[in-house]
Short mmCIF file of C-alpha atoms and ligand atoms in Angstrom, two decimals:
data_model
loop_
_atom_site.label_atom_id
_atom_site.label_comp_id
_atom_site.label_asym_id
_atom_site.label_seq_id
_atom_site.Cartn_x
_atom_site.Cartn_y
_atom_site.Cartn_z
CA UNK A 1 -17.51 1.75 -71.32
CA UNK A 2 -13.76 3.61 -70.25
CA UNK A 3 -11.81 2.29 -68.29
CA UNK A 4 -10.88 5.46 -66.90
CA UNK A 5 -12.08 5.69 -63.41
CA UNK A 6 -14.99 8.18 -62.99
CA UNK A 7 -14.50 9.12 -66.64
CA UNK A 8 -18.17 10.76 -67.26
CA UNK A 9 -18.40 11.48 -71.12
CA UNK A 10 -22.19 12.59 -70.74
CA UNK A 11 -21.44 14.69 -68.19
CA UNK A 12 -18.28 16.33 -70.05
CA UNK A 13 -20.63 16.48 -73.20
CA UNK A 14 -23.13 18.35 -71.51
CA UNK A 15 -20.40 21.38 -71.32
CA UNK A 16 -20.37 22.03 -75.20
CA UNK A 17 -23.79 22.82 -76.16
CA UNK A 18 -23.08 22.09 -80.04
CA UNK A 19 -22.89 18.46 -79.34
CA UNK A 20 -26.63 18.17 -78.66
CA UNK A 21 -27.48 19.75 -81.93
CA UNK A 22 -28.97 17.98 -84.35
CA UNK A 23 -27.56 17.87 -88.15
CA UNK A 24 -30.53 16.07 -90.92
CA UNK A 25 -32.63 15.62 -88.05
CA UNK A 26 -29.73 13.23 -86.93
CA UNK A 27 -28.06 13.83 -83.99
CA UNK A 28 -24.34 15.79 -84.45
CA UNK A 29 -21.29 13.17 -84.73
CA UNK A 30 -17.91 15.54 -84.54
CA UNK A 31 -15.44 13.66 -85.84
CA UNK A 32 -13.00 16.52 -86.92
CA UNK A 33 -11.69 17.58 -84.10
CA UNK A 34 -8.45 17.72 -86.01
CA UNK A 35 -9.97 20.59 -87.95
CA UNK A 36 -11.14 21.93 -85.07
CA UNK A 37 -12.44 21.44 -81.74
CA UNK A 38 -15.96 22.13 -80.19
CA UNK A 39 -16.04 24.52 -77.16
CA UNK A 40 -17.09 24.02 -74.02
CA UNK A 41 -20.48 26.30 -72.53
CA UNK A 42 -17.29 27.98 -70.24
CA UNK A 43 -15.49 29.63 -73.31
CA UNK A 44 -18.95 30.57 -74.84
CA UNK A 45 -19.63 32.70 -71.83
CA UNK A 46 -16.36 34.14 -71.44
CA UNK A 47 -16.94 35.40 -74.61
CA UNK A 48 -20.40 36.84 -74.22
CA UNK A 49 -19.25 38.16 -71.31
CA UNK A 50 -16.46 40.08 -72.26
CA UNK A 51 -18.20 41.52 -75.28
CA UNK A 52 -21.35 42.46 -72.74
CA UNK A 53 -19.78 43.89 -69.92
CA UNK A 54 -15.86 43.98 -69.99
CA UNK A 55 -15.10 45.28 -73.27
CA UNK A 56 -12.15 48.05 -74.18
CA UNK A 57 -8.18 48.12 -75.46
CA UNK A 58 -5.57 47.34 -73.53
CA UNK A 59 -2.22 48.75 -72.40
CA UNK A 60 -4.07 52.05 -73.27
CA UNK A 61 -7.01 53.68 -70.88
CA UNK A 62 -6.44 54.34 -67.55
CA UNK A 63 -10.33 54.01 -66.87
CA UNK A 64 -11.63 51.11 -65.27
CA UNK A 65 -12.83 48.62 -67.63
CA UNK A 66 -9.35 48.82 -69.89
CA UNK A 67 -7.35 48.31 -66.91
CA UNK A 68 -9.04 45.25 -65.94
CA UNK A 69 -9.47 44.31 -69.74
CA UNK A 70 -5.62 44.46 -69.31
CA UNK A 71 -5.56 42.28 -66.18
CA UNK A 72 -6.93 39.61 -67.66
CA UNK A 73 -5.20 39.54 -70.97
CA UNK A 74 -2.15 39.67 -68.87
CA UNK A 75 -3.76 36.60 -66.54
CA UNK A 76 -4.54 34.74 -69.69
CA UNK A 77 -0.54 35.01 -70.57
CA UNK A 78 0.04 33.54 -67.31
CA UNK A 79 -2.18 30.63 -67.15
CA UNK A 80 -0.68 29.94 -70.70
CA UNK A 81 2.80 29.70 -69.27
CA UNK A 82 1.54 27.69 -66.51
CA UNK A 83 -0.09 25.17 -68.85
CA UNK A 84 3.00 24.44 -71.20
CA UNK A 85 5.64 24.51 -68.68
CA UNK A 86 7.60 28.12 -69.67
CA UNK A 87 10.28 29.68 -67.69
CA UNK A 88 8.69 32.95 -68.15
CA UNK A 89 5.32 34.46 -69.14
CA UNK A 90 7.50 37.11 -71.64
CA UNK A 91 8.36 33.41 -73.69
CA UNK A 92 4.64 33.44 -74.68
CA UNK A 93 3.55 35.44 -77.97
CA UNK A 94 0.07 35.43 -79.12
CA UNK A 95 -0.99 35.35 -82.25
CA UNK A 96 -2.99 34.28 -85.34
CA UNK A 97 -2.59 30.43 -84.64
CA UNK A 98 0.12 27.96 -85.32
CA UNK A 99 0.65 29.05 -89.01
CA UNK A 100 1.39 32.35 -88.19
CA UNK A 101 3.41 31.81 -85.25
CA UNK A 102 5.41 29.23 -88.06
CA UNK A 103 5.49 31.73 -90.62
CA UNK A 104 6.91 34.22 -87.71
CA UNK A 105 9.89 32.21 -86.63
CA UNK A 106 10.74 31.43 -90.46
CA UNK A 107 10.95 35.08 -90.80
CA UNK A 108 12.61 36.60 -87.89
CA UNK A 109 14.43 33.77 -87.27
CA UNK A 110 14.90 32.59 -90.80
CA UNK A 111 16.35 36.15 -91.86
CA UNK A 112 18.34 36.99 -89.07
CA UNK A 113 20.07 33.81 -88.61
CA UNK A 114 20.26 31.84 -91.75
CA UNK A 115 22.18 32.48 -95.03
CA UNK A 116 22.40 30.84 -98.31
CA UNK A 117 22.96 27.56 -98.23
CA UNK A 118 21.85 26.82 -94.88
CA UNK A 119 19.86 24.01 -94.66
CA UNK A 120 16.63 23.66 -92.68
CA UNK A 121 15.16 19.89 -92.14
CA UNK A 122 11.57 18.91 -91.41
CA UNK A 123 9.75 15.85 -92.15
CA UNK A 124 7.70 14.15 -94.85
CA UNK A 125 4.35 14.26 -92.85
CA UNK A 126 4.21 18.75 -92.18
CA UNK A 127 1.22 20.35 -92.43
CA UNK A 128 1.35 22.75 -95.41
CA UNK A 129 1.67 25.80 -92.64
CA UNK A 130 5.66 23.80 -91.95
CA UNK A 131 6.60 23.85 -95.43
CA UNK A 132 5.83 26.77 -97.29
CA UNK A 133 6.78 29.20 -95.00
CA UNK A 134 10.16 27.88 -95.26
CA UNK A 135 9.91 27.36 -98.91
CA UNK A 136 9.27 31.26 -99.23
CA UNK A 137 12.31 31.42 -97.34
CA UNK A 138 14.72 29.51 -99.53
CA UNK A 139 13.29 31.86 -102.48
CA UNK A 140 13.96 34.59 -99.99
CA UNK A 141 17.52 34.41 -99.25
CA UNK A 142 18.51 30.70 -100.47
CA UNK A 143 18.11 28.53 -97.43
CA UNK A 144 18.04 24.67 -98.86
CA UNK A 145 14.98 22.61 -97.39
CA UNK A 146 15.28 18.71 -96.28
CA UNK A 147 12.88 16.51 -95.71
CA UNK A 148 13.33 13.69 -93.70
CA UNK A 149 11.56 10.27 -94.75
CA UNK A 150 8.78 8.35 -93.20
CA UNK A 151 7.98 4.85 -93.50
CA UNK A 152 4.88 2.63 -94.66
CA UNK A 153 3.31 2.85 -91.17
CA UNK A 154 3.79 6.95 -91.13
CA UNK A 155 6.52 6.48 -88.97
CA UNK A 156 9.70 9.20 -88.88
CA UNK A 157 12.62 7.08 -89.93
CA UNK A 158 15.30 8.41 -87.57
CA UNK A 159 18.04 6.54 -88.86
CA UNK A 160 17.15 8.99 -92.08
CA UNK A 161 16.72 11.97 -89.96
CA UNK A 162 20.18 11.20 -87.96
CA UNK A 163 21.89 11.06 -91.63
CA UNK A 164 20.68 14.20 -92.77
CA UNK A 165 21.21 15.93 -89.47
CA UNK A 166 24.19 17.04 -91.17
CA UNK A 167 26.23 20.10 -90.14
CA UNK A 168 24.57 22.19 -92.90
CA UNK A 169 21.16 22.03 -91.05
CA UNK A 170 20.93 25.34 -89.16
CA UNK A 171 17.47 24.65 -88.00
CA UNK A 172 14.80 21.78 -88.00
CA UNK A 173 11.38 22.62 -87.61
CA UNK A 174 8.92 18.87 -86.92
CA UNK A 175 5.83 18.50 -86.30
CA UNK A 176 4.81 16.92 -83.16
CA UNK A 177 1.71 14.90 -83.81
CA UNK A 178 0.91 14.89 -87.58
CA UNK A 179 -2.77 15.61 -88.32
CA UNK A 180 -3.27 13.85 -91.38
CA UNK A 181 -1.29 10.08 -89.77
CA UNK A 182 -2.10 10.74 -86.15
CA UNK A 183 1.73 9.79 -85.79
CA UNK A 184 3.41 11.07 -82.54
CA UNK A 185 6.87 11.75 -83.17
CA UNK A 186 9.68 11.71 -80.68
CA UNK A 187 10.29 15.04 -80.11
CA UNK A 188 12.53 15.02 -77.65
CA UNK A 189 14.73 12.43 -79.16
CA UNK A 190 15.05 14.61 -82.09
CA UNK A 191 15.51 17.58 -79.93
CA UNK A 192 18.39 16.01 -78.04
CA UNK A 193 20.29 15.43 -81.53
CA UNK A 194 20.03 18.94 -82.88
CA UNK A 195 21.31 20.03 -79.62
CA UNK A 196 24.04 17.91 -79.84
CA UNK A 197 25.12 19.52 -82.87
CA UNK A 198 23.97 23.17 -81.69
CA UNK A 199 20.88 23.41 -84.06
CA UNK A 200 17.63 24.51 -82.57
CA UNK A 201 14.21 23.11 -82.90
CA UNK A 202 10.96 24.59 -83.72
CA UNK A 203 7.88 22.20 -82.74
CA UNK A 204 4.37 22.21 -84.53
CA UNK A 205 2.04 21.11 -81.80
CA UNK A 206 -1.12 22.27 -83.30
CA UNK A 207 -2.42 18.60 -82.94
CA UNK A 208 -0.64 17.71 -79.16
CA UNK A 209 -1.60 20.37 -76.92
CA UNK A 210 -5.40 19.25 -76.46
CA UNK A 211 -4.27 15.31 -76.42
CA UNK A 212 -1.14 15.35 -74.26
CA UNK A 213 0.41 16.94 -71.47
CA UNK A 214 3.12 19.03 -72.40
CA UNK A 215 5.87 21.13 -70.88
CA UNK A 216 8.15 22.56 -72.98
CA UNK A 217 11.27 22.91 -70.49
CA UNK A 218 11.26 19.39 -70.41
CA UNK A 219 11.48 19.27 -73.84
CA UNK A 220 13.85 21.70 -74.67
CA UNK A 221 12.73 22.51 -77.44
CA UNK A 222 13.44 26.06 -78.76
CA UNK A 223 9.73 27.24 -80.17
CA UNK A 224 6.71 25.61 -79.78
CA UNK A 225 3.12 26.06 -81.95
CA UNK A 226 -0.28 25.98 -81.38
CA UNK A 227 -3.10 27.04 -81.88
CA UNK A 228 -6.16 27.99 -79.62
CA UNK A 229 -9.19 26.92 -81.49
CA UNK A 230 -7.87 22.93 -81.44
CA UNK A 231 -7.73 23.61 -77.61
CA UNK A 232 -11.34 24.48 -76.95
CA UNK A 233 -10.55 28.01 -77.24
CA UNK A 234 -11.76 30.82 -80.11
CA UNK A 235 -10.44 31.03 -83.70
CA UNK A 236 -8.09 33.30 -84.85
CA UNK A 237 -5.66 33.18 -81.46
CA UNK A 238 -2.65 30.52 -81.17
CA UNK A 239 0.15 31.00 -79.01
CA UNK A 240 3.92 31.16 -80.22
CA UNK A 241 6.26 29.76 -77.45
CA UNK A 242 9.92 30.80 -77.84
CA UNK A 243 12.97 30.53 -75.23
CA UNK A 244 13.91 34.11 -74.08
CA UNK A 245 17.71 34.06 -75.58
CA UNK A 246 16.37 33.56 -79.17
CA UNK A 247 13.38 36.19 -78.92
CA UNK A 248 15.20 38.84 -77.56
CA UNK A 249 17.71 38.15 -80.54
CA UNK A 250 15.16 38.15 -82.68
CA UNK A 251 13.90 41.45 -84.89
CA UNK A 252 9.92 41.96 -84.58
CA UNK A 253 7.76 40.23 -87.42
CA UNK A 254 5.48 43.69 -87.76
CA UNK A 255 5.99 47.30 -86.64
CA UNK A 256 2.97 49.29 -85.11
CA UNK A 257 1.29 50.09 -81.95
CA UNK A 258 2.56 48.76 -78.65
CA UNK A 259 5.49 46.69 -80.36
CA UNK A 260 7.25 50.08 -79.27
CA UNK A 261 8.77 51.61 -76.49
CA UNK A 262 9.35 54.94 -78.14
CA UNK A 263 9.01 56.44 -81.79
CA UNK A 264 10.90 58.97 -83.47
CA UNK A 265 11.41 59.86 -87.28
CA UNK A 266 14.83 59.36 -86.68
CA UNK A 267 15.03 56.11 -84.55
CA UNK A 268 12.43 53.55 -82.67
CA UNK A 269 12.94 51.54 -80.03
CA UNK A 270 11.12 48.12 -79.91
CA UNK A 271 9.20 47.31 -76.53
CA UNK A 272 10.26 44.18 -74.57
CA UNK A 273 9.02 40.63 -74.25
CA UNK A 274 6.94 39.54 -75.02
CA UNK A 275 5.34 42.94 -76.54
CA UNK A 276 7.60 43.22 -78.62
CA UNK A 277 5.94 40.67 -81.02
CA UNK A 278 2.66 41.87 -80.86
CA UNK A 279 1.77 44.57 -82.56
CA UNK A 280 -1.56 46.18 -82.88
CA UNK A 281 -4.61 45.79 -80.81
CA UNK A 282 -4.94 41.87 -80.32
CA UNK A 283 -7.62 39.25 -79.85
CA UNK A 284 -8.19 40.46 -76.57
CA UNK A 285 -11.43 38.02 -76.23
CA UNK A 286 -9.76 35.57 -77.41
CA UNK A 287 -6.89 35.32 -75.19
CA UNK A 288 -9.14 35.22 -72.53
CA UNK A 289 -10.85 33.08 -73.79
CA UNK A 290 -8.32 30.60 -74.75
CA UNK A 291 -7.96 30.96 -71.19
CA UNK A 292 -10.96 29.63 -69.95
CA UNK A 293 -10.31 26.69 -72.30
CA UNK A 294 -7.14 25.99 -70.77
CA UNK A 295 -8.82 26.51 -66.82
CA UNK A 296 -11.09 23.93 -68.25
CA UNK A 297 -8.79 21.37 -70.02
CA UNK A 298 -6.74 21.12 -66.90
CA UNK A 299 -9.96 20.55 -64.79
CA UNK A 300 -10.72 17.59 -66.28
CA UNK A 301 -6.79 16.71 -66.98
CA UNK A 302 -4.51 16.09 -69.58
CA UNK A 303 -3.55 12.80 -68.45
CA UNK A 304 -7.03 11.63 -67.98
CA UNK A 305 -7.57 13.27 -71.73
CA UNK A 306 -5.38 11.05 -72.85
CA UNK A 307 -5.93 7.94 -71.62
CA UNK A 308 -9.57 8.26 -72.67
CA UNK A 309 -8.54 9.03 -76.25
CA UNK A 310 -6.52 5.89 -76.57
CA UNK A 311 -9.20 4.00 -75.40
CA UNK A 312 -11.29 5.48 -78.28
CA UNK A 313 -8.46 4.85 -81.05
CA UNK A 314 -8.11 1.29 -80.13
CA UNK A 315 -11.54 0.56 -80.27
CA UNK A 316 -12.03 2.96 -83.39
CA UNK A 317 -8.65 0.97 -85.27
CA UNK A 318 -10.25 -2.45 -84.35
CA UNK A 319 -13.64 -1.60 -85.25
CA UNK A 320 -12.62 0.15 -88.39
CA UNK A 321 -10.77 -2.66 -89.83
CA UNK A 322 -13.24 -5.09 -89.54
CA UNK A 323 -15.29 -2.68 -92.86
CA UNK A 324 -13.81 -4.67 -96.05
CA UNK A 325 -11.50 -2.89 -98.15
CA UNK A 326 -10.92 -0.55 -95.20
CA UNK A 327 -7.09 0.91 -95.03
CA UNK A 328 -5.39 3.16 -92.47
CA UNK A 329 -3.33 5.32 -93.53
CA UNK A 330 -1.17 5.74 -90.69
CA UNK A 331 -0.84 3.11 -88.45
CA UNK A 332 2.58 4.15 -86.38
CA UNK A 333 3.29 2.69 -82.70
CA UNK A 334 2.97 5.48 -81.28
CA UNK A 335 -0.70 7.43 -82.40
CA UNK A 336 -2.80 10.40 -81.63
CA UNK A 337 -6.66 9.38 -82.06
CA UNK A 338 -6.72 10.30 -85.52
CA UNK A 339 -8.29 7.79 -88.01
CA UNK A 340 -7.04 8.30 -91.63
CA UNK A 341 -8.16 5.77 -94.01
CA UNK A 342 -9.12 4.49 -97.57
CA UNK A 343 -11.93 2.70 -98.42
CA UNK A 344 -12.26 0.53 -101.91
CA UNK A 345 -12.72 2.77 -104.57
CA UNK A 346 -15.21 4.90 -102.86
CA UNK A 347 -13.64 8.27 -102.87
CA UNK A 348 -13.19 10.52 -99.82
CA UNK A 349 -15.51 13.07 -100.89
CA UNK A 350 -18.01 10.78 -101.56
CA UNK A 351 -17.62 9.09 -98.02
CA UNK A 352 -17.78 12.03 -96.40
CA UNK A 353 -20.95 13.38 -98.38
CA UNK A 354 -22.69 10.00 -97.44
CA UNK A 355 -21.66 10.44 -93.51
CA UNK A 356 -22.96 13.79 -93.62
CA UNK A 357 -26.51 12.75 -94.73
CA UNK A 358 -25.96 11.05 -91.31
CA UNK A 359 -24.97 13.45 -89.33
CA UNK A 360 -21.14 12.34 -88.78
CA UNK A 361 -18.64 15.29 -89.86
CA UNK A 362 -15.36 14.17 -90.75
CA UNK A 363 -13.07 15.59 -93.08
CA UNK A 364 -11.97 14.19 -96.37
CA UNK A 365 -9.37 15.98 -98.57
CA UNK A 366 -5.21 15.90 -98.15
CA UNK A 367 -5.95 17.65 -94.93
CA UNK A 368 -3.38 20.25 -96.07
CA UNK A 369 -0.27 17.92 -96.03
CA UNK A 370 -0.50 16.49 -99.85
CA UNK A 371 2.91 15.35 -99.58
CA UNK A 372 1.57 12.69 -96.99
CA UNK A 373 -1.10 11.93 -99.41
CA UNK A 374 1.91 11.50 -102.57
CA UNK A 375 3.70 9.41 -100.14
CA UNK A 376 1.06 7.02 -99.82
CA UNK A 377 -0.05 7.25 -103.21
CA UNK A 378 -3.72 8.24 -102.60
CA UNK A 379 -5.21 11.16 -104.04
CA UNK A 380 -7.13 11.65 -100.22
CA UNK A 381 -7.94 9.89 -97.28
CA UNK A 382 -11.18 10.25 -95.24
CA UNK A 383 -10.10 10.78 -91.37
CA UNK A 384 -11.98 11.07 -88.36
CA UNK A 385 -10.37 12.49 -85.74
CA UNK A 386 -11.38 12.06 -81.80
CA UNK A 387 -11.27 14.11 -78.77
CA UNK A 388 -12.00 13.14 -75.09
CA UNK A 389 -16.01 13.97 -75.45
CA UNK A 390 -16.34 11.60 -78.21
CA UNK A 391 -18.24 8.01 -77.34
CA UNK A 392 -17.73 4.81 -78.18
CA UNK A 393 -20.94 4.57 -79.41
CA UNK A 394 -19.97 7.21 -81.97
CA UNK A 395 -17.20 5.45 -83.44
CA UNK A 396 -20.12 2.78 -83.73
CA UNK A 397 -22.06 5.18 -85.81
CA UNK A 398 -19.09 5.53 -87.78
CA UNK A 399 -18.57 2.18 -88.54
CA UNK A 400 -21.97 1.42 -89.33
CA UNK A 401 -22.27 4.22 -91.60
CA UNK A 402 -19.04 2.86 -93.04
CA UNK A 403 -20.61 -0.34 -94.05
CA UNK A 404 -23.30 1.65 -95.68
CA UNK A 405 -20.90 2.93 -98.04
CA UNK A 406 -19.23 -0.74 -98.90
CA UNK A 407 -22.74 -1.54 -99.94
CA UNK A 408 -23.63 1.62 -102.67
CA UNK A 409 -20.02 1.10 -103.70
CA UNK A 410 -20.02 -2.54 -104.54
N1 LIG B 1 0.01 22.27 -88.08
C1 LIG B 1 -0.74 21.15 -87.94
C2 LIG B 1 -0.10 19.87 -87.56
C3 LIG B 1 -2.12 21.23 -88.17
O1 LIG B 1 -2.86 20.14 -88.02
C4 LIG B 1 -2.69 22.47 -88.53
C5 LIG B 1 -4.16 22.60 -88.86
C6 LIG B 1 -1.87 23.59 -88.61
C7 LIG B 1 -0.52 23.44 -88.39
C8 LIG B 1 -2.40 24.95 -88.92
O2 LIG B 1 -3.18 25.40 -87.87
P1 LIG B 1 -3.99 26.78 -87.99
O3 LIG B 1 -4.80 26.82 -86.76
O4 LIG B 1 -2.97 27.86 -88.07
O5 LIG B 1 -4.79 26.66 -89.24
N2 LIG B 1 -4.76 21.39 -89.25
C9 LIG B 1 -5.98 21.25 -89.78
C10 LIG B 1 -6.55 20.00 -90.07
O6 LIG B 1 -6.01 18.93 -89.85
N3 LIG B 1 -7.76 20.19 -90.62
O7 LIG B 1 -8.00 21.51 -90.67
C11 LIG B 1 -6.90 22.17 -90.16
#
């Protein structure tokens, strides 16, 4: 049982129809929430509804149904800025998801700003979507990429990071809660020593903005990632958050339809904030949709969210290594429930084939940050990873399925 007063997780799992499906005539366990969340019956019907009834471009008709399609792209924008704390609704882009809105600020940023030589520090435990983009760049124009250490408990080592904080590094670009450790790192510490030296900070918070509250003038930071479909909301829509002084610096990552304010063959002149950065048609349905997510995340509550979820990692860390030969991979003071782990000799694939037969997805792979996995010196690591309308009694299925595995691998 929570803790958390008047925490109902049958009610909340009655909301997200998928989670009373059955998988092998077992009921569904989601335990990759990581990968991707479920969504709630709210989104679902936004959706339908939209498509049904509402549908048509925006910024283009002047008949009914696009003007209104319009409204509530432009509503969507607004609860967006609400949700993360932004001075302004223009310092919220939307696009792909987090790796786009990554690759984006390592182009327009990364070209504008940096030259040869420049050196750009993240950390040992990015998701592949914080590395390569900025490895395209050093082949690009020559930037030099650092990458600060972590230590045996998946920890950022910050004496490390200080060191290399050096006055080369034009930008650093962290991750805020690493999916493959479940490490939170301390953001804001590391955003108050780049400021100190004048360097700004790109966050990754692809894995924080469904499991903590966030507000991003706190922070400071200078950009901020995510991605909608970890947040309840639809695939293929993330949000790039970026302080006003450094977008409207910025050029635009692609030229087309309302990017523009007006064309000519001889000269164009790019549209403001935050159009400016999104050209083309959109995912109209799913900005509104990721708005519905967000109306319902904050009905329930961030804080509440996350209380819940700790409950579940300390029970799912303490139940977990009680299954012999179990190891966590990741095992920082300060965690995100994600459960990354090694068992024996069993392999991750084979885990995760043998949880399937019972229903339990998890994912087992290098979870797209193989460095992680070379710095631990396992090929992959099986992780489950919770959200708040996960039980206790699933981490129990978990564990017992587990203990099936020690016994066909002994
Ligand atoms: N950054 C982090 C920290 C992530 O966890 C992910 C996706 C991304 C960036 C990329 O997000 P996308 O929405 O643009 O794909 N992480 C995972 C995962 O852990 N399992 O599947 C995707």
């Amino acid at each position: 049982m929570s803790q958390e007063a008047g925490w109902d997780v049958e009610k909340i799992r009655r909301d997200f129809p998928i989670l009373g499906e059955k998988v092998y005539g077992k009921p569904l366990t989601y335990l990759d929430n990581a990968a991707t969340t479920q969504k709630p019956q709210a989104v679902i019907d936004t959706l339908a509804q939209y498509y049904s009834k509402e549908n048509a471009n925006i910024h283009r008709g002047i008949f009914c149904l696009s003007e209104q399609a319009t409204k509530r792209y432009k509503t969507a924008r607004h609860k967006v800025q609400g949700f993360i704390g932004a001075a302004s609704d223009k310092e919220i882009i939307f696009v792909r998801g987090t790796t786009e809105a990554l690759n984006l600020v390592a182009q327009c940023y990364g070209r504008t700003f940096l030259k040869a030589g420049d050196e750009v520090l993240i950390t040992h435990m990015e998701h592949h979507s914080n590395i390569v983009p900025w490895q395209m760049l050093a082949e690009g124009i020559g930037i030099k990429l650092k990458v600060a250490p972590i230590n045996d408990q998946g920890e950022l080592i910050m004496e490390d990071f200080k060191k290399l904080l050096s006055d080369k590094v034009k930008f650093v670009s962290v991750v805020h809660v690493s999916n493959a450790l479940g490490t939170v790192n301390p953001v804001k510490e590391i955003i108050h020593l780049a400021h100190a030296k004048g360097i700004p900070v790109m966050v990754d918070g692809a894995q924080a903005v469904a499991h903590t509250p966030l507000d991003v003038k706190d922070l400071d930071c200078d950009f901020y990632a995510f991605s909608g479909h970890k947040l309840l909301g639809p695939t293929g829509i993330g949000v790039l958050y970026g302080k006003k002084e450094f977008l409207e610096k910025m050029p635009p990552y692609q030229g087309g339809g309302d990017m523009i304010r007006s064309v000519t063959f001889e000269k164009t002149v790019y549209n403001d904030l935050p159009y400016k950065f999104e050209a083309g048609t959109p995912h109209i349905a799913g900005v509104i949709g990721l708005g519905t997510a967000i109306d319902y995340i904050q009905s329930i509550g961030l804080e509440r969210i996350e209380a819940y979820e700790q409950e579940l990692l300390s029970y799912g860390t303490e139940k977990l290594l009680q299954v012999p030969g179990l190891r966590l991979i990741g095992t920082a003071r300060h965690k995100s429930a994600i459960l990354s782990f090694v068992l024996g000799e069993a392999h991750a694939h084979d885990i995760g084939t043998i949880l399937d037969r019972q229903g339990i997805a998890i994912r087992a792979g290098h979870h797209c940050a193989m460095p992680v996995m070379q710095r631990f010196n396992v090929p992959a690591t099986t992780r489950a990873s919770l959200a708040f309308y996960n039980t206790f009694e699933e981490i129990d299925r978990l564990v017992a399925a587990l203990h099936e595995v020690t016994e066909v691998f002994r």
